Short mmCIF file of C-alpha atoms and ligand atoms in Angstrom, two decimals:
data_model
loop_
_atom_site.label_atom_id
_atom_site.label_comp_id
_atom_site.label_asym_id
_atom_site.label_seq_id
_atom_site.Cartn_x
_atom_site.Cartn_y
_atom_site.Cartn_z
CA UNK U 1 0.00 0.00 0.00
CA UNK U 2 1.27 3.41 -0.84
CA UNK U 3 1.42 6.36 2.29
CA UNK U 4 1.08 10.25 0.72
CA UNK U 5 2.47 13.05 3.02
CA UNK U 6 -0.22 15.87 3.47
CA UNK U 7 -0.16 18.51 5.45
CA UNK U 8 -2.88 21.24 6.27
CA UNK U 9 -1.28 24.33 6.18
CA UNK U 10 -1.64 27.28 8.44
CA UNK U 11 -4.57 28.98 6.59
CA UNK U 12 -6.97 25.88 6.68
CA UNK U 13 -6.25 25.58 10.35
CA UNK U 14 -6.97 28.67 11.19
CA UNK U 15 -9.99 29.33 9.16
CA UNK U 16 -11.26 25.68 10.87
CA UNK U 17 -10.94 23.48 7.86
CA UNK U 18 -8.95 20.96 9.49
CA UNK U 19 -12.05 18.30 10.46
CA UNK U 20 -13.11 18.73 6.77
CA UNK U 21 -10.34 17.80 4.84
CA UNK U 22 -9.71 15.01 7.61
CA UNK U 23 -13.18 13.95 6.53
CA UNK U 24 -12.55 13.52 3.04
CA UNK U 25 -9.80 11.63 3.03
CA UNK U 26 -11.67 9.09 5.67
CA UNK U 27 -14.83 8.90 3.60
CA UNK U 28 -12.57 8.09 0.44
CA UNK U 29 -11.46 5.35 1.99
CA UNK U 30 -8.22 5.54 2.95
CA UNK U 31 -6.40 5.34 6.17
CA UNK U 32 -4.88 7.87 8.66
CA UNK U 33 -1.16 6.37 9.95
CA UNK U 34 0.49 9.37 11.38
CA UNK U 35 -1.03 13.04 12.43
CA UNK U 36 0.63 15.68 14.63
CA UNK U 37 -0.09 19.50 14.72
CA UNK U 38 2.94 21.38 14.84
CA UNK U 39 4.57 24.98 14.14
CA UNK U 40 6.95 24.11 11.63
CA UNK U 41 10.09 25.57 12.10
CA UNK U 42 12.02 27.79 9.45
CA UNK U 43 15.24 24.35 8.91
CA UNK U 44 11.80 22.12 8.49
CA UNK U 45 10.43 24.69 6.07
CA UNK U 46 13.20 25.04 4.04
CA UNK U 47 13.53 21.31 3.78
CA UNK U 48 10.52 20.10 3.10
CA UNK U 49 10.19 22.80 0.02
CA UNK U 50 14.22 22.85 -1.07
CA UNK U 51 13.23 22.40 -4.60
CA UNK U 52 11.73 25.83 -4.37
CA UNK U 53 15.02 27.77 -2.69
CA UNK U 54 15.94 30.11 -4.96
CA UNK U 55 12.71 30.80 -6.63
CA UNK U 56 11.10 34.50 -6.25
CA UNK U 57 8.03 33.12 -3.88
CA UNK U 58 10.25 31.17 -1.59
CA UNK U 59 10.34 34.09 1.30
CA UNK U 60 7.20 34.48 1.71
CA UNK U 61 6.51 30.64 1.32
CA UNK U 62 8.74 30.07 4.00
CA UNK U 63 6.92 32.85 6.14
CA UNK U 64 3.37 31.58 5.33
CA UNK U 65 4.28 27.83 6.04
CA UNK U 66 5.96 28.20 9.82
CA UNK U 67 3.44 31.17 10.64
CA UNK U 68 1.03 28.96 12.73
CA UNK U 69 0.60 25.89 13.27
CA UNK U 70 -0.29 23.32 10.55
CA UNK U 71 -1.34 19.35 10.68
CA UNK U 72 1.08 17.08 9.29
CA UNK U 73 -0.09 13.79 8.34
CA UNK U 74 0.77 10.30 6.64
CA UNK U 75 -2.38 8.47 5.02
CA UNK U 76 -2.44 5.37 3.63
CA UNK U 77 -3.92 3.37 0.62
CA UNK U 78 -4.29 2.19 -3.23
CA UNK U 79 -2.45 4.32 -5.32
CA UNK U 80 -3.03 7.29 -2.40
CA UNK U 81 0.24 9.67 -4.13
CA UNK U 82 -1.86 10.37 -7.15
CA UNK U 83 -5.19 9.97 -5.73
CA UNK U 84 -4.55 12.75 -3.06
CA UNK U 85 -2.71 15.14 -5.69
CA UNK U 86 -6.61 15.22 -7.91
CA UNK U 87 -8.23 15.53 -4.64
CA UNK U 88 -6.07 18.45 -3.58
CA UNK U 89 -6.41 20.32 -7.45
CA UNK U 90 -4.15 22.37 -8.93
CA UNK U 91 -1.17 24.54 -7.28
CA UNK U 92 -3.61 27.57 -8.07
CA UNK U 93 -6.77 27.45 -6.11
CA UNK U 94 -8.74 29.71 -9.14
CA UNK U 95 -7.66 26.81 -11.35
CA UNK U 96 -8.34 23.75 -9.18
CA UNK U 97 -11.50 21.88 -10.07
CA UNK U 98 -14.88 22.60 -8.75
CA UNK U 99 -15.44 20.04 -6.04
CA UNK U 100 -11.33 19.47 -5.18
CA UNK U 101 -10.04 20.84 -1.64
CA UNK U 102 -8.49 24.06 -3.29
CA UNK U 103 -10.79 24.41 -5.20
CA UNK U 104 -13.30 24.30 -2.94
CA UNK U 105 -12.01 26.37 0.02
CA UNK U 106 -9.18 28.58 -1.89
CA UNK U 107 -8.72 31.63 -4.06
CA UNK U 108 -5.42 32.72 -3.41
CA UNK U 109 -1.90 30.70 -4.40
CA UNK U 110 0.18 31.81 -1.29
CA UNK U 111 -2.54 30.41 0.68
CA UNK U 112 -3.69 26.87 -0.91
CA UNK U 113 -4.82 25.29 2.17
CA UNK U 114 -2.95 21.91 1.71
CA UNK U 115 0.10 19.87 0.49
CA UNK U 116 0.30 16.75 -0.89
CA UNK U 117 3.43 14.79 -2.08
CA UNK U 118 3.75 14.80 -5.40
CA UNK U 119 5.26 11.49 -6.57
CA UNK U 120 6.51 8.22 -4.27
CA UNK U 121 9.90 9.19 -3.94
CA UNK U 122 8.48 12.65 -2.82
CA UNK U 123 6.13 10.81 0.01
CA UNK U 124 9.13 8.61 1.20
CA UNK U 125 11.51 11.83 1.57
CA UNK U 126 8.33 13.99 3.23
CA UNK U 127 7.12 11.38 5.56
CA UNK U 128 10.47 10.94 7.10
CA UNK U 129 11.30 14.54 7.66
CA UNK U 130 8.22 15.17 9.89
CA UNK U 131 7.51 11.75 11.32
CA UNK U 132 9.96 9.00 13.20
CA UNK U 133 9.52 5.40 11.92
CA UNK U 134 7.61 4.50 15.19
CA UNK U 135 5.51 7.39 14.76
CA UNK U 136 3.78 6.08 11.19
CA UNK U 137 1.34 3.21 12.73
CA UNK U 138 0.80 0.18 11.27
CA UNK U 139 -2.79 -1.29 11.94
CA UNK U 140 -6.06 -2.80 10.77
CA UNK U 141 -9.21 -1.16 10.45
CA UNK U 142 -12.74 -3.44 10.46
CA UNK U 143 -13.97 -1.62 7.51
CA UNK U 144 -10.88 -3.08 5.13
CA UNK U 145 -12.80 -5.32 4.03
CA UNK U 146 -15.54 -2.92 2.58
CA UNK U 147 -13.15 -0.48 0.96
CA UNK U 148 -10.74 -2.99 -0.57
CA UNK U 149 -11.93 -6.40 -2.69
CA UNK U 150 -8.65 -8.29 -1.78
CA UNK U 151 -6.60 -7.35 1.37
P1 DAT R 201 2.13 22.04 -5.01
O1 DAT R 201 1.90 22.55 -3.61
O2 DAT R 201 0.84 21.94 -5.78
O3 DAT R 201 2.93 20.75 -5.04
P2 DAT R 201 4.54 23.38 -5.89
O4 DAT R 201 5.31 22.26 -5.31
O5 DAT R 201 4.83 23.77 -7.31
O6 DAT R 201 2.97 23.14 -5.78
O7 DAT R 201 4.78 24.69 -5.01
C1 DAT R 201 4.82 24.60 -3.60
C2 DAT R 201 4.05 25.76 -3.02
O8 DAT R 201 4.69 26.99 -3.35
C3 DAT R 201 2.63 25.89 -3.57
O9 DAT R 201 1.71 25.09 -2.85
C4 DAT R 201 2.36 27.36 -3.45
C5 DAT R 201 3.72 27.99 -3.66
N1 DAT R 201 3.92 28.41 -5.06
C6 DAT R 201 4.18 27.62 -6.12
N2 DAT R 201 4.31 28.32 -7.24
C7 DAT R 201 4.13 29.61 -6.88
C8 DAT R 201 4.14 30.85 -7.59
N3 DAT R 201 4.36 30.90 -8.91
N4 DAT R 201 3.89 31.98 -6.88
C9 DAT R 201 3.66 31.95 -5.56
N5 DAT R 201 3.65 30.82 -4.82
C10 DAT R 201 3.87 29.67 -5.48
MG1 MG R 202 4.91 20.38 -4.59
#
């Protein structure tokens, strides 16, 4: 099974978005392994978006990101990487799709709402900046069965 990084960023917390986006990800059916809310500090920051050093919006991405505090999560499933990218929309909140998170709760592209990793290799490196190993859980849920034809 695949694990995406995603993280609600400081905007969606504050404007009380959190339980919603938590809530779509449960009711698509895939599974919550890791969740902390922290204030990401300014080393995280700068790791977590490194391809972006350099670029004219990284200041004030770096100042938006550790502003307040933001939920970091791991969630888990079939094909989740991709899955949670068309969920999420595009970068630009005026051109996500009708219906996706950004495009649903955002208009403005220094404030997006959410990340998700963009590719496996992405979710690997993501996942173990914020989280330790023993931090991302490893268990069952009753409802497997109902989401997924074959364990
Ligand atoms: P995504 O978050 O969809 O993976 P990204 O990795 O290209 O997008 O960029 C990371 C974040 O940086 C993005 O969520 C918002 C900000 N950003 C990207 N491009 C930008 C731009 N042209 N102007 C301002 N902020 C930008
Ligand atoms: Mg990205």
């Amino acid at each position: 099974m695949e694990r995406s990084f995603i993280m609600i960023k400081p905007d969606a917390v504050q404007r009380g978005l959190t339980g919603e986006i938590i809530s779509r990800f449960v009711k698509k059916g895939y599974k919550l392994v890791a969740m902390k809310l922290m204030q990401i500090s300014r080393e995280l920051a700068t790791m977590h978006y490194t391809e972006h050093q350099g670029k004219p919006f990284f200041e004030s991405l770096m100042q938006y990101t550790t502003s307040a505090p933001v939920v970091a999560m791991v969630w888990e499933g079939k094909e989740v990487v991709a899955t949670a990218r068309m969920m999420i929309g595009d970068t630009n909140p005026l051109q996500a799709a009708p219906g996706s998170i950004r495009g649903t709760y955002g208009v403005d592209l220094g404030r997006n709402i959410i990340h998700g990793s963009d590719s496996l290799a992405s979710a690997k490196r993501e996942i173990a900046l914020f989280f330790q190993p023993e931090e991302v859980l490893m268990y069952s849920l009753t409802l497997e069965n109902w989401m997924y034809e074959q364990g």
